[in-house]
N, CA, C and O atoms as a printed pandas DataFrame, in Angstrom:
     atom_number atom_name residue_name chain_id  residue_number  x_coord  y_coord  z_coord
0              1         N          MET        A               1  -15.337   -6.879    0.310
1              2        CA          MET        A               1  -15.840   -5.614    0.579
2              3         C          MET        A               1  -14.981   -5.308   -0.604
3              4         O          MET        A               1  -13.926   -5.846   -0.942
4              5         N          LEU        A               2  -15.731   -4.209   -1.237
5              6        CA          LEU        A               2  -14.049   -3.330   -2.320
6              7         C          LEU        A               2  -13.333   -2.348   -1.210
7              8         O          LEU        A               2  -14.006   -2.387   -0.180
8              9         N          VAL        A               3  -12.391   -1.632   -1.098
9             10        CA          VAL        A               3  -12.480   -1.153   -0.180
10            11         C          VAL        A               3  -11.169   -0.284   -0.887
11            12         O          VAL        A               3  -10.038   -0.637   -1.222
12            13         N          PHE        A               4  -11.610    0.513   -0.920
13            14        CA          PHE        A               4  -10.469    2.109   -1.622
14            15         C          PHE        A               4   -9.441    2.735   -0.705
15            16         O          PHE        A               4   -9.839    3.088    0.405
16            17         N          PHE        A               5   -8.093    2.931   -1.043
17            18        CA          PHE        A               5   -7.851    3.756   -0.377
18            19         C          PHE        A               5   -6.533    3.932   -0.335
19            20         O          PHE        A               5   -5.918    2.946   -0.742
20            21         N          ASP        A               6   -5.808    4.916    0.042
21            22        CA          ASP        A               6   -4.681    6.444    0.008
22            23         C          ASP        A               6   -3.911    6.393    0.962
23            24         O          ASP        A               6   -4.237    6.651    2.121
24            25         N          PHE        A               7   -2.010    5.813    0.324
25            26        CA          PHE        A               7   -1.890    5.510    1.660
26            27         C          PHE        A               7   -1.348    6.727    2.810
27            28         O          PHE        A               7   -0.532    6.643    3.728
28            29         N          PHE        A               8   -2.248    7.958    2.279
29            30        CA          PHE        A               8   -1.962    8.805    3.149
30            31         C          PHE        A               8   -2.382    9.405    4.568
31            32         O          PHE        A               8   -2.208   10.102    5.568
32            33         N          CYS        A               9   -3.187    8.390    3.654
33            34        CA          CYS        A               9   -4.723    9.160    4.770
34            35         C          CYS        A               9   -5.490    8.195    6.163
35            36         O          CYS        A               9   -5.888    7.030    6.152
36            37         N          SER        A              10   -5.491    9.042    7.096
37            38        CA          SER        A              10   -5.384    8.609    8.212
38            39         C          SER        A              10   -6.660    7.510    8.438
39            40         O          SER        A              10   -6.589    6.495    9.132
40            41         N          HIS        A              11   -7.870    7.982    7.658
41            42        CA          HIS        A              11   -9.243    7.285    7.979
42            43         C          HIS        A              11   -8.436    5.670    7.066
43            44         O          HIS        A              11   -8.130    4.697    7.756
44            45         N          CYS        A              12   -8.354    5.668    6.509
45            46        CA          CYS        A              12   -8.238    4.879    5.298
46            47         C          CYS        A              12   -6.485    3.806    5.913
47            48         O          CYS        A              12   -6.163    2.689    5.507
48            49         N          TYR        A              13   -5.563    4.861    7.149
49            50        CA          TYR        A              13   -4.981    3.273    7.654
50            51         C          TYR        A              13   -5.951    2.978    8.929
51            52         O          TYR        A              13   -5.492    2.141    9.705
52            53         N          THR        A              14   -7.081    3.469    9.234
53            54        CA          THR        A              14   -7.897    3.393   10.658
54            55         C          THR        A              14   -8.251    1.603    9.951
55            56         O          THR        A              14   -8.240    0.425   10.309
56            57         N          LEU        A              15   -8.451    2.210    9.109
57            58        CA          LEU        A              15   -9.441    0.925    8.317
58            59         C          LEU        A              15   -8.611    0.287    8.390
59            60         O          LEU        A              15   -8.736   -0.272    9.480
60            61         N          TYR        A              16   -7.537   -0.137    7.806
61            62        CA          TYR        A              16   -6.171   -0.923    7.130
62            63         C          TYR        A              16   -6.484   -2.090    8.323
63            64         O          TYR        A              16   -6.769   -3.282    8.206
64            65         N          LYS        A              17   -6.289   -1.144    9.645
65            66        CA          LYS        A              17   -5.765   -1.899   11.305
66            67         C          LYS        A              17   -6.722   -2.578   11.352
67            68         O          LYS        A              17   -6.480   -3.634   11.937
68            69         N          GLU        A              18   -8.434   -2.421   10.769
69            70        CA          GLU        A              18   -9.609   -3.591   11.582
70            71         C          GLU        A              18  -10.210   -5.053   10.475
71            72         O          GLU        A              18  -11.204   -5.765   10.622
72            73         N          ILE        A              19   -9.069   -5.079    9.332
73            74        CA          ILE        A              19   -9.874   -5.021    8.215
74            75         C          ILE        A              19   -9.386   -6.978    9.385
75            76         O          ILE        A              19  -10.173   -7.925    9.393
76            77         N          PRO        A              20   -8.288   -6.992    9.988
77            78        CA          PRO        A              20   -8.232   -8.576    9.994
78            79         C          PRO        A              20   -9.344   -8.600   10.603
79            80         O          PRO        A              20  -10.052   -9.407   10.001
80            81         N          ALA        A              21  -10.038   -8.046   11.696
81            82        CA          ALA        A              21  -11.151   -8.454   12.466
82            83         C          ALA        A              21  -12.184   -8.708   11.645
83            84         O          ALA        A              21  -12.895   -9.704   11.779
84            85         N          PHE        A              22  -12.375   -7.662   10.563
85            86        CA          PHE        A              22  -13.651   -8.321   10.019
86            87         C          PHE        A              22  -13.274   -9.773    9.279
87            88         O          PHE        A              22  -14.143  -10.645    9.306
88            89         N          LYS        A              23  -12.155  -10.019    8.701
89            90        CA          LYS        A              23  -11.483  -11.238    8.280
90            91         C          LYS        A              23  -12.046  -12.361    8.803
91            92         O          LYS        A              23  -12.552  -13.345    8.262
92            93         N          LYS        A              24  -11.841  -11.990   10.195
93            94        CA          LYS        A              24  -11.819  -13.172   11.247
94            95         C          LYS        A              24  -13.235  -13.225   11.465
95            96         O          LYS        A              24  -13.690  -14.367   11.396
96            97         N          LYS        A              25  -14.130  -12.239   11.730
97            98        CA          LYS        A              25  -15.144  -12.570   12.034
98            99         C          LYS        A              25  -16.003  -13.322   11.052
99           100         O          LYS        A              25  -16.655  -14.333   11.313
100          101         N          TYR        A              26  -15.906  -12.536    9.569
101          102        CA          TYR        A              26  -16.959  -13.320    8.604
102          103         C          TYR        A              26  -15.859  -14.372    7.257
103          104         O          TYR        A              26  -15.888  -14.536    6.037
104          105         N          SER        A              27  -14.831  -14.949    8.657
105          106        CA          SER        A              27  -14.085  -15.794    7.585
106          107         C          SER        A              27  -14.017  -16.251    5.932
107          108         O          SER        A              27  -13.407  -15.500    5.171
108          109         N          ASP        A              28  -14.511  -17.217    5.513
109          110        CA          ASP        A              28  -14.435  -17.342    3.998
110          111         C          ASP        A              28  -15.775  -16.899    3.650
111          112         O          ASP        A              28  -16.388  -17.238    2.637
112          113         N          ARG        A              29  -16.387  -15.732    5.012
113          114        CA          ARG        A              29  -17.446  -15.130    4.249
114          115         C          ARG        A              29  -16.558  -13.595    2.917
115          116         O          ARG        A              29  -17.017  -12.829    2.070
116          117         N          LEU        A              30  -15.411  -13.835    3.385
117          118        CA          LEU        A              30  -15.790  -12.251    3.136
118          119         C          LEU        A              30  -14.523  -12.467    2.232
119          120         O          LEU        A              30  -13.598  -13.172    2.636
120          121         N          GLU        A              31  -14.493  -11.900    1.100
121          122        CA          GLU        A              31  -13.443  -11.705    0.358
122          123         C          GLU        A              31  -13.174  -10.031    0.014
123          124         O          GLU        A              31  -13.947   -9.443   -0.743
124          125         N          VAL        A              32  -11.618   -9.099    0.853
125          126        CA          VAL        A              32  -11.328   -8.802    0.331
126          127         C          VAL        A              32  -11.006   -7.936   -0.756
127          128         O          VAL        A              32  -12.084   -8.304   -1.222
128          129         N          VAL        A              33  -10.564   -7.136   -1.618
129          130        CA          VAL        A              33  -10.214   -6.201   -2.674
130          131         C          VAL        A              33   -9.770   -4.763   -2.335
131          132         O          VAL        A              33  -10.562   -3.883   -1.998
132          133         N          GLU        A              34   -8.573   -4.615   -2.440
133          134        CA          GLU        A              34   -7.802   -3.331   -2.317
134          135         C          GLU        A              34   -7.924   -2.767   -3.874
135          136         O          GLU        A              34   -7.662   -3.416   -4.887
136          137         N          VAL        A              35   -8.547   -0.917   -3.783
137          138        CA          VAL        A              35   -7.691   -0.319   -4.977
138          139         C          VAL        A              35   -7.443    0.651   -4.060
139          140         O          VAL        A              35   -8.048    0.884   -3.013
140          141         N          GLY        A              36   -6.576    1.155   -4.501
141          142        CA          GLY        A              36   -5.633    2.137   -4.513
142          143         C          GLY        A              36   -5.980    3.184   -5.353
143          144         O          GLY        A              36   -6.205    3.101   -6.560
144          145         N          PHE        A              37   -6.018    4.416   -4.483
145          146        CA          PHE        A              37   -6.801    5.122   -5.329
146          147         C          PHE        A              37   -6.496    6.691   -4.357
147          148         O          PHE        A              37   -6.791    6.902   -3.181
148          149         N          PRO        A              38   -5.810    7.621   -5.355
149          150        CA          PRO        A              38   -4.923    8.971   -4.951
150          151         C          PRO        A              38   -5.940    9.684   -4.840
151          152         O          PRO        A              38   -6.934    9.707   -5.566
152          153         N          LEU        A              39   -5.628   10.487   -3.609
153          154        CA          LEU        A              39   -6.249   11.301   -2.441
154          155         C          LEU        A              39   -5.068   12.646   -2.493
155          156         O          LEU        A              39   -5.055   13.652   -1.783
156          157         N          TRP        A              40   -4.488   12.404   -3.167
157          158        CA          TRP        A              40   -3.313   13.667   -3.464
158          159         C          TRP        A              40   -2.339   13.295   -4.355
159          160         O          TRP        A              40   -2.050   12.109   -4.513
160          161         N          ARG        A              41   -1.700   14.356   -5.070
161          162        CA          ARG        A              41   -0.469   13.767   -5.947
162          163         C          ARG        A              41    0.458   13.429   -5.689
163          164         O          ARG        A              41    1.173   12.806   -6.474
164          165         N          ARG        A              42    0.989   13.904   -3.729
165          166        CA          ARG        A              42    1.862   13.088   -3.345
166          167         C          ARG        A              42    1.562   11.502   -3.190
167          168         O          ARG        A              42    2.423   10.683   -2.867
168          169         N          SER        A              43    0.605   11.287   -3.390
169          170        CA          SER        A              43    0.011    9.619   -3.200
170          171         C          SER        A              43   -0.067    8.630   -4.439
171          172         O          SER        A              43   -0.675    7.565   -4.332
172          173         N          LEU        A              44    0.483    8.959   -5.470
173          174        CA          LEU        A              44    0.403    8.497   -6.262
174          175         C          LEU        A              44    1.859    7.631   -6.768
175          176         O          LEU        A              44    1.801    6.513   -7.282
176          177         N          LEU        A              45    2.850    8.206   -6.573
177          178        CA          LEU        A              45    4.420    7.283   -5.924
178          179         C          LEU        A              45    4.391    5.606   -6.067
179          180         O          LEU        A              45    4.601    4.671   -6.840
180          181         N          PRO        A              46    3.975    5.957   -4.749
181          182        CA          PRO        A              46    3.356    5.567   -3.198
182          183         C          PRO        A              46    2.778    4.016   -4.182
183          184         O          PRO        A              46    3.468    3.046   -4.494
184          185         N          LEU        A              47    1.155    4.291   -4.506
185          186        CA          LEU        A              47    0.529    3.201   -4.865
186          187         C          LEU        A              47    0.859    2.552   -6.502
187          188         O          LEU        A              47    0.114    1.638   -6.856
188          189         N          GLU        A              48    1.657    2.888   -7.223
189          190        CA          GLU        A              48    2.236    3.398   -8.262
190          191         C          GLU        A              48    3.369    1.339   -7.761
191          192         O          GLU        A              48    3.617    0.263   -8.305
192          193         N          ALA        A              49    3.670    2.242   -6.118
193          194        CA          ALA        A              49    5.187    1.057   -5.761
194          195         C          ALA        A              49    4.694   -0.231   -5.159
195          196         O          ALA        A              49    5.332   -1.280   -5.064
196          197         N          TYR        A              50    3.218    0.053   -4.690
197          198        CA          TYR        A              50    1.918   -1.443   -4.156
198          199         C          TYR        A              50    1.397   -1.779   -5.074
199          200         O          TYR        A              50    0.520   -2.623   -4.891
200          201         N          GLU        A              51    1.627   -1.352   -6.389
201          202        CA          GLU        A              51    0.799   -1.697   -7.998
202          203         C          GLU        A              51    2.116   -2.443   -8.325
203          204         O          GLU        A              51    2.073   -3.647   -8.583
204          205         N          ILE        A              52    2.836   -2.024   -8.323
205          206        CA          ILE        A              52    4.655   -3.422   -8.483
206          207         C          ILE        A              52    4.280   -4.238   -8.283
207          208         O          ILE        A              52    3.704   -5.169   -8.846
208          209         N          ALA        A              53    4.740   -3.822   -6.955
209          210        CA          ALA        A              53    4.685   -5.321   -5.616
210          211         C          ALA        A              53    3.419   -5.979   -5.377
211          212         O          ALA        A              53    3.190   -6.542   -4.306
212          213         N          LYS        A              54    2.554   -5.931   -6.365
213          214        CA          LYS        A              54    1.015   -6.847   -6.108
214          215         C          LYS        A              54    1.505   -7.637   -7.258
215          216         O          LYS        A              54    0.959   -8.738   -7.200
216          217         N          GLU        A              55    2.771   -7.514   -8.891
217          218        CA          GLU        A              55    2.708   -8.362  -10.165
218          219         C          GLU        A              55    3.866   -9.111   -8.974
219          220         O          GLU        A              55    3.739  -10.333   -8.891
220          221         N          GLN        A              56    4.764   -8.590   -8.229
221          222        CA          GLN        A              56    5.731   -9.286   -8.036
222          223         C          GLN        A              56    5.714  -10.494   -6.894
223          224         O          GLN        A              56    6.667  -11.036   -6.334
224          225         N          GLY        A              57    4.059  -10.755   -6.729
225          226        CA          GLY        A              57    3.510  -10.689   -5.757
226          227         C          GLY        A              57    3.725  -11.221   -4.115
227          228         O          GLY        A              57    3.710  -12.369   -3.672
228          229         N          LYS        A              58    3.961   -9.713   -3.304
229          230        CA          LYS        A              58    4.320   -8.837   -2.134
230          231         C          LYS        A              58    3.208   -8.191   -1.958
231          232         O          LYS        A              58    2.672   -8.631   -0.941
232          233         N          GLY        A              59    2.226   -6.876   -2.726
233          234        CA          GLY        A              59    1.365   -6.738   -2.626
234          235         C          GLY        A              59    0.976   -6.492   -1.081
235          236         O          GLY        A              59    1.464   -5.487   -0.564
236          237         N          LYS        A              60    0.241   -7.219   -0.384
237          238        CA          LYS        A              60   -0.064   -7.202    1.223
238          239         C          LYS        A              60    1.469   -6.430    1.868
239          240         O          LYS        A              60    1.418   -5.222    2.101
240          241         N          GLU        A              61    2.645   -7.110    2.101
241          242        CA          GLU        A              61    4.077   -6.693    2.027
242          243         C          GLU        A              61    3.971   -5.969    1.961
243          244         O          GLU        A              61    4.224   -5.414    3.030
244          245         N          MET        A              62    3.503   -4.946    0.804
245          246        CA          MET        A              62    4.297   -3.443    0.401
246          247         C          MET        A              62    2.740   -2.657    1.339
247          248         O          MET        A              62    2.868   -1.987    2.364
248          249         N          GLY        A              63    1.790   -2.872    0.871
249          250        CA          GLY        A              63    1.003   -1.913    1.610
250          251         C          GLY        A              63    0.847   -1.973    2.925
251          252         O          GLY        A              63    0.087   -1.108    3.360
252          253         N          ALA        A              64    1.703   -3.329    4.396
253          254        CA          ALA        A              64    1.772   -2.611    5.370
254          255         C          ALA        A              64    2.782   -2.101    5.146
255          256         O          ALA        A              64    2.461   -0.959    5.474
256          257         N          LEU        A              65    3.752   -2.024    4.850
257          258        CA          LEU        A              65    5.227   -1.601    5.407
258          259         C          LEU        A              65    4.289   -0.534    4.833
259          260         O          LEU        A              65    3.802    0.044    5.804
260          261         N          LEU        A              66    3.735    0.074    3.510
261          262        CA          LEU        A              66    4.198    1.669    3.558
262          263         C          LEU        A              66    2.698    2.895    4.477
263          264         O          LEU        A              66    2.353    4.076    4.528
264          265         N          PHE        A              67    2.390    1.811    4.905
265          266        CA          PHE        A              67    0.694    1.888    5.708
266          267         C          PHE        A              67    2.645    2.205    6.880
267          268         O          PHE        A              67    3.533    3.019    6.627
268          269         N          HIS        A              68    2.583    1.282    7.913
269          270        CA          HIS        A              68    3.677    1.842    8.422
270          271         C          HIS        A              68    4.563    2.570    8.706
271          272         O          HIS        A              68    5.066    2.662    9.826
272          273         N          ILE        A              69    4.927    3.293    7.554
273          274        CA          ILE        A              69    6.191    3.911    7.551
274          275         C          ILE        A              69    5.972    5.435    7.314
275          276         O          ILE        A              69    6.666    6.432    7.516
276          277         N          ILE        A              70    4.138    5.116    6.561
277          278        CA          ILE        A              70    3.681    6.580    6.843
278          279         C          ILE        A              70    2.895    6.949    7.942
279          280         O          ILE        A              70    2.935    8.115    8.335
280          281         N          HIS        A              71    2.434    6.406    8.301
281          282        CA          HIS        A              71    1.574    6.872    9.674
282          283         C          HIS        A              71    2.230    6.888   10.921
283          284         O          HIS        A              71    2.238    7.844   11.696
284          285         N          GLU        A              72    3.044    5.278   11.169
285          286        CA          GLU        A              72    4.018    5.011   12.739
286          287         C          GLU        A              72    5.667    5.974   12.854
287          288         O          GLU        A              72    6.114    6.910   13.517
288          289         N          LYS        A              73    6.103    5.118   11.842
289          290        CA          LYS        A              73    7.088    6.162   11.386
290          291         C          LYS        A              73    6.881    7.955   10.820
291          292         O          LYS        A              73    7.808    8.751   10.665
292          293         N          LYS        A              74    6.167    8.089   10.713
293          294        CA          LYS        A              74    5.478    9.525   10.092
294          295         C          LYS        A              74    7.086    9.512    8.441
295          296         O          LYS        A              74    7.401   10.551    7.862
296          297         N          ILE        A              75    7.487    8.650    8.240
297          298        CA          ILE        A              75    8.527    9.885    6.722
298          299         C          ILE        A              75    7.198    9.329    5.323
299          300         O          ILE        A              75    6.260    8.630    4.938
300          301         N          ASN        A              76    8.219   10.405    5.120
301          302        CA          ASN        A              76    7.321   10.340    3.531
302          303         C          ASN        A              76    8.073    9.709    2.355
303          304         O          ASN        A              76    9.161    9.779    1.785
304          305         N          ALA        A              77    6.583    8.877    2.286
305          306        CA          ALA        A              77    7.024    7.593    1.208
306          307         C          ALA        A              77    6.502    8.208   -0.233
307          308         O          ALA        A              77    6.063    7.361   -1.010
308          309         N          ASP        A              78    6.497    9.445   -0.638
309          310        CA          ASP        A              78    6.692    9.932   -1.643
310          311         C          ASP        A              78    7.857   10.065   -2.538
311          312         O          ASP        A              78    7.691   10.637   -3.615
312          313         N          ASP        A              79    9.027    9.598   -2.214
313          314        CA          ASP        A              79   10.023    9.202   -2.447
314          315         C          ASP        A              79   11.124    7.864   -2.895
315          316         O          ASP        A              79   11.752    7.037   -2.233
316          317         N          PRO        A              80   10.996    8.114   -4.210
317          318        CA          PRO        A              80   11.464    6.823   -5.484
318          319         C          PRO        A              80   12.912    6.821   -4.297
319          320         O          PRO        A              80   12.830    5.604   -4.133
320          321         N          ILE        A              81   13.972    7.170   -3.494
321          322        CA          ILE        A              81   14.164    6.369   -3.017
322          323         C          ILE        A              81   14.279    5.146   -1.663
323          324         O          ILE        A              81   14.864    4.097   -1.393
324          325         N          ILE        A              82   13.310    6.088   -1.092
325          326        CA          ILE        A              82   12.899    5.283    0.302
326          327         C          ILE        A              82   11.810    4.190   -0.441
327          328         O          ILE        A              82   11.616    3.049   -0.023
328          329         N          LEU        A              83   11.309    4.646   -1.342
329          330        CA          LEU        A              83   10.107    3.115   -2.441
330          331         C          LEU        A              83   11.627    1.998   -2.916
331          332         O          LEU        A              83   11.858    0.802   -2.733
332          333         N          LYS        A              84   12.085    2.661   -3.306
333          334        CA          LYS        A              84   12.967    1.545   -4.025
334          335         C          LYS        A              84   14.250    0.659   -2.285
335          336         O          LYS        A              84   14.908   -0.381   -2.311
336          337         N          GLY        A              85   14.137    1.334   -1.507
337          338        CA          GLY        A              85   14.525    0.859    0.076
338          339         C          GLY        A              85   13.244   -0.066    0.113
339          340         O          GLY        A              85   13.529   -1.235   -0.147
340          341         N          LEU        A              86   12.334    0.088    0.288
341          342        CA          LEU        A              86   11.237   -1.121    1.085
342          343         C          LEU        A              86   10.856   -1.920   -0.075
343          344         O          LEU        A              86   10.085   -2.858    0.127
344          345         N          ALA        A              87   11.141   -1.768   -0.874
345          346        CA          ALA        A              87   11.613   -2.770   -1.891
346          347         C          ALA        A              87   12.109   -3.529   -1.954
347          348         O          ALA        A              87   11.715   -4.555   -2.509
348          349         N          ALA        A              88   13.399   -3.356   -1.318
349          350        CA          ALA        A              88   14.715   -4.092   -1.333
350          351         C          ALA        A              88   13.973   -4.910    0.176
351          352         O          ALA        A              88   14.436   -6.024    0.423
352          353         N          GLU        A              89   13.149   -4.509    0.893
353          354        CA          GLU        A              89   13.212   -5.404    2.447
354          355         C          GLU        A              89   12.147   -6.145    2.552
355          356         O          GLU        A              89   11.720   -6.950    3.379
356          357         N          ILE        A              90   11.643   -5.526    1.104
357          358        CA          ILE        A              90   10.314   -7.220    1.473
358          359         C          ILE        A              90   10.726   -7.819    0.233
359          360         O          ILE        A              90    9.865   -8.274   -0.521
360          361         N          GLY        A              91   12.198   -7.881   -0.124
361          362        CA          GLY        A              91   12.139   -9.086   -1.111
362          363         C          GLY        A              91   11.800   -8.814   -2.393
363          364         O          GLY        A              91   11.297   -9.726   -3.049
364          365         N          LEU        A              92   12.068   -7.120   -3.182
365          366        CA          LEU        A              92   11.195   -7.760   -5.445
366          367         C          LEU        A              92   11.924   -7.335   -5.471
367          368         O          LEU        A              92   12.437   -6.527   -4.698
368          369         N          ASP        A              93   12.343   -7.925   -6.782
369          370        CA          ASP        A              93   13.535   -7.722   -7.957
370          371         C          ASP        A              93   13.839   -6.137   -7.980
371          372         O          ASP        A              93   12.828   -5.587   -8.417
372          373         N          ILE        A              94   14.766   -5.262   -7.702
373          374        CA          ILE        A              94   14.804   -4.030   -7.745
374          375         C          ILE        A              94   15.066   -4.077   -8.868
375          376         O          ILE        A              94   14.841   -2.937   -9.274
376          377         N          GLY        A              95   15.389   -4.631   -9.625
377          378        CA          GLY        A              95   15.694   -3.159  -11.232
378          379         C          GLY        A              95   14.232   -3.781  -12.001
379          380         O          GLY        A              95   13.646   -3.232  -12.934
380          381         N          ALA        A              96   13.945   -4.717  -11.513
381          382        CA          ALA        A              96   12.647   -5.132  -12.184
382          383         C          ALA        A              96   11.170   -3.761  -11.521
383          384         O          ALA        A              96   10.138   -3.388  -12.081
384          385         N          PHE        A              97   11.679   -3.447  -10.373
385          386        CA          PHE        A              97   10.613   -2.741  -10.243
386          387         C          PHE        A              97   11.311   -1.379   -9.577
387          388         O          PHE        A              97   11.000   -0.859   -8.505
388          389         N          GLU        A              98   12.445   -0.907  -10.606
389          390        CA          GLU        A              98   13.260    0.696  -11.193
390          391         C          GLU        A              98   12.027    0.472  -12.343
391          392         O          GLU        A              98   10.866    0.881  -12.322
392          393         N          GLU        A              99   12.570   -0.143  -13.104
393          394        CA          GLU        A              99   11.957   -0.427  -14.550
394          395         C          GLU        A              99   10.797    0.238  -14.508
395          396         O          GLU        A              99   10.543    1.239  -15.178
396          397         N          GLN        A             100   10.021   -0.334  -13.673
397          398        CA          GLN        A             100    8.065   -0.506  -13.978
398          399         C          GLN        A             100    7.684    0.899  -13.170
399          400         O          GLN        A             100    6.651    1.245  -12.597
400          401         N          LEU        A             101    8.678    1.411  -13.325
401          402        CA          LEU        A             101    8.328    2.500  -11.646
402          403         C          LEU        A             101    8.636    3.740  -13.002
403          404         O          LEU        A             101    7.971    4.758  -13.191
404          405         N          LYS        A             102    9.439    3.423  -13.544
405          406        CA          LYS        A             102   10.570    4.924  -14.197
406          407         C          LYS        A             102    9.210    4.303  -15.558
407          408         O          LYS        A             102    9.209    5.296  -16.285
408          409         N          LYS        A             103    8.293    3.417  -16.135
409          410        CA          LYS        A             103    7.499    3.988  -16.503
410          411         C          LYS        A             103    6.387    4.143  -16.019
411          412         O          LYS        A             103    5.508    4.254  -16.873
412          413         N          ARG        A             104    6.148    4.182  -15.274
413          414        CA          ARG        A             104    4.446    4.764  -14.679
414          415         C          ARG        A             104    4.278    5.639  -14.374
415          416         O          ARG        A             104    3.149    5.957  -14.000
């Protein structure tokens, strides 16, 4: 299943919450590939942070955290300071994270 998503999209968040049920139902017959697709300009920075986290092996953790803070805590996640805090929370290499985020 190819899933295009934007962290700020409420429909994407609803689907994100349903994916574990799909995985449980179809087990090894289902492979989910997630692709960030920015719908708004403010979506770019969180999606970049997600891609950097994927490169460091923590994409799922960053994705879950971004959806959580945007839709449940109502925190605007297009702020580099907030993204840096999230990166630290999931154990990313902060120096590398900041450097890569500046380059993108």
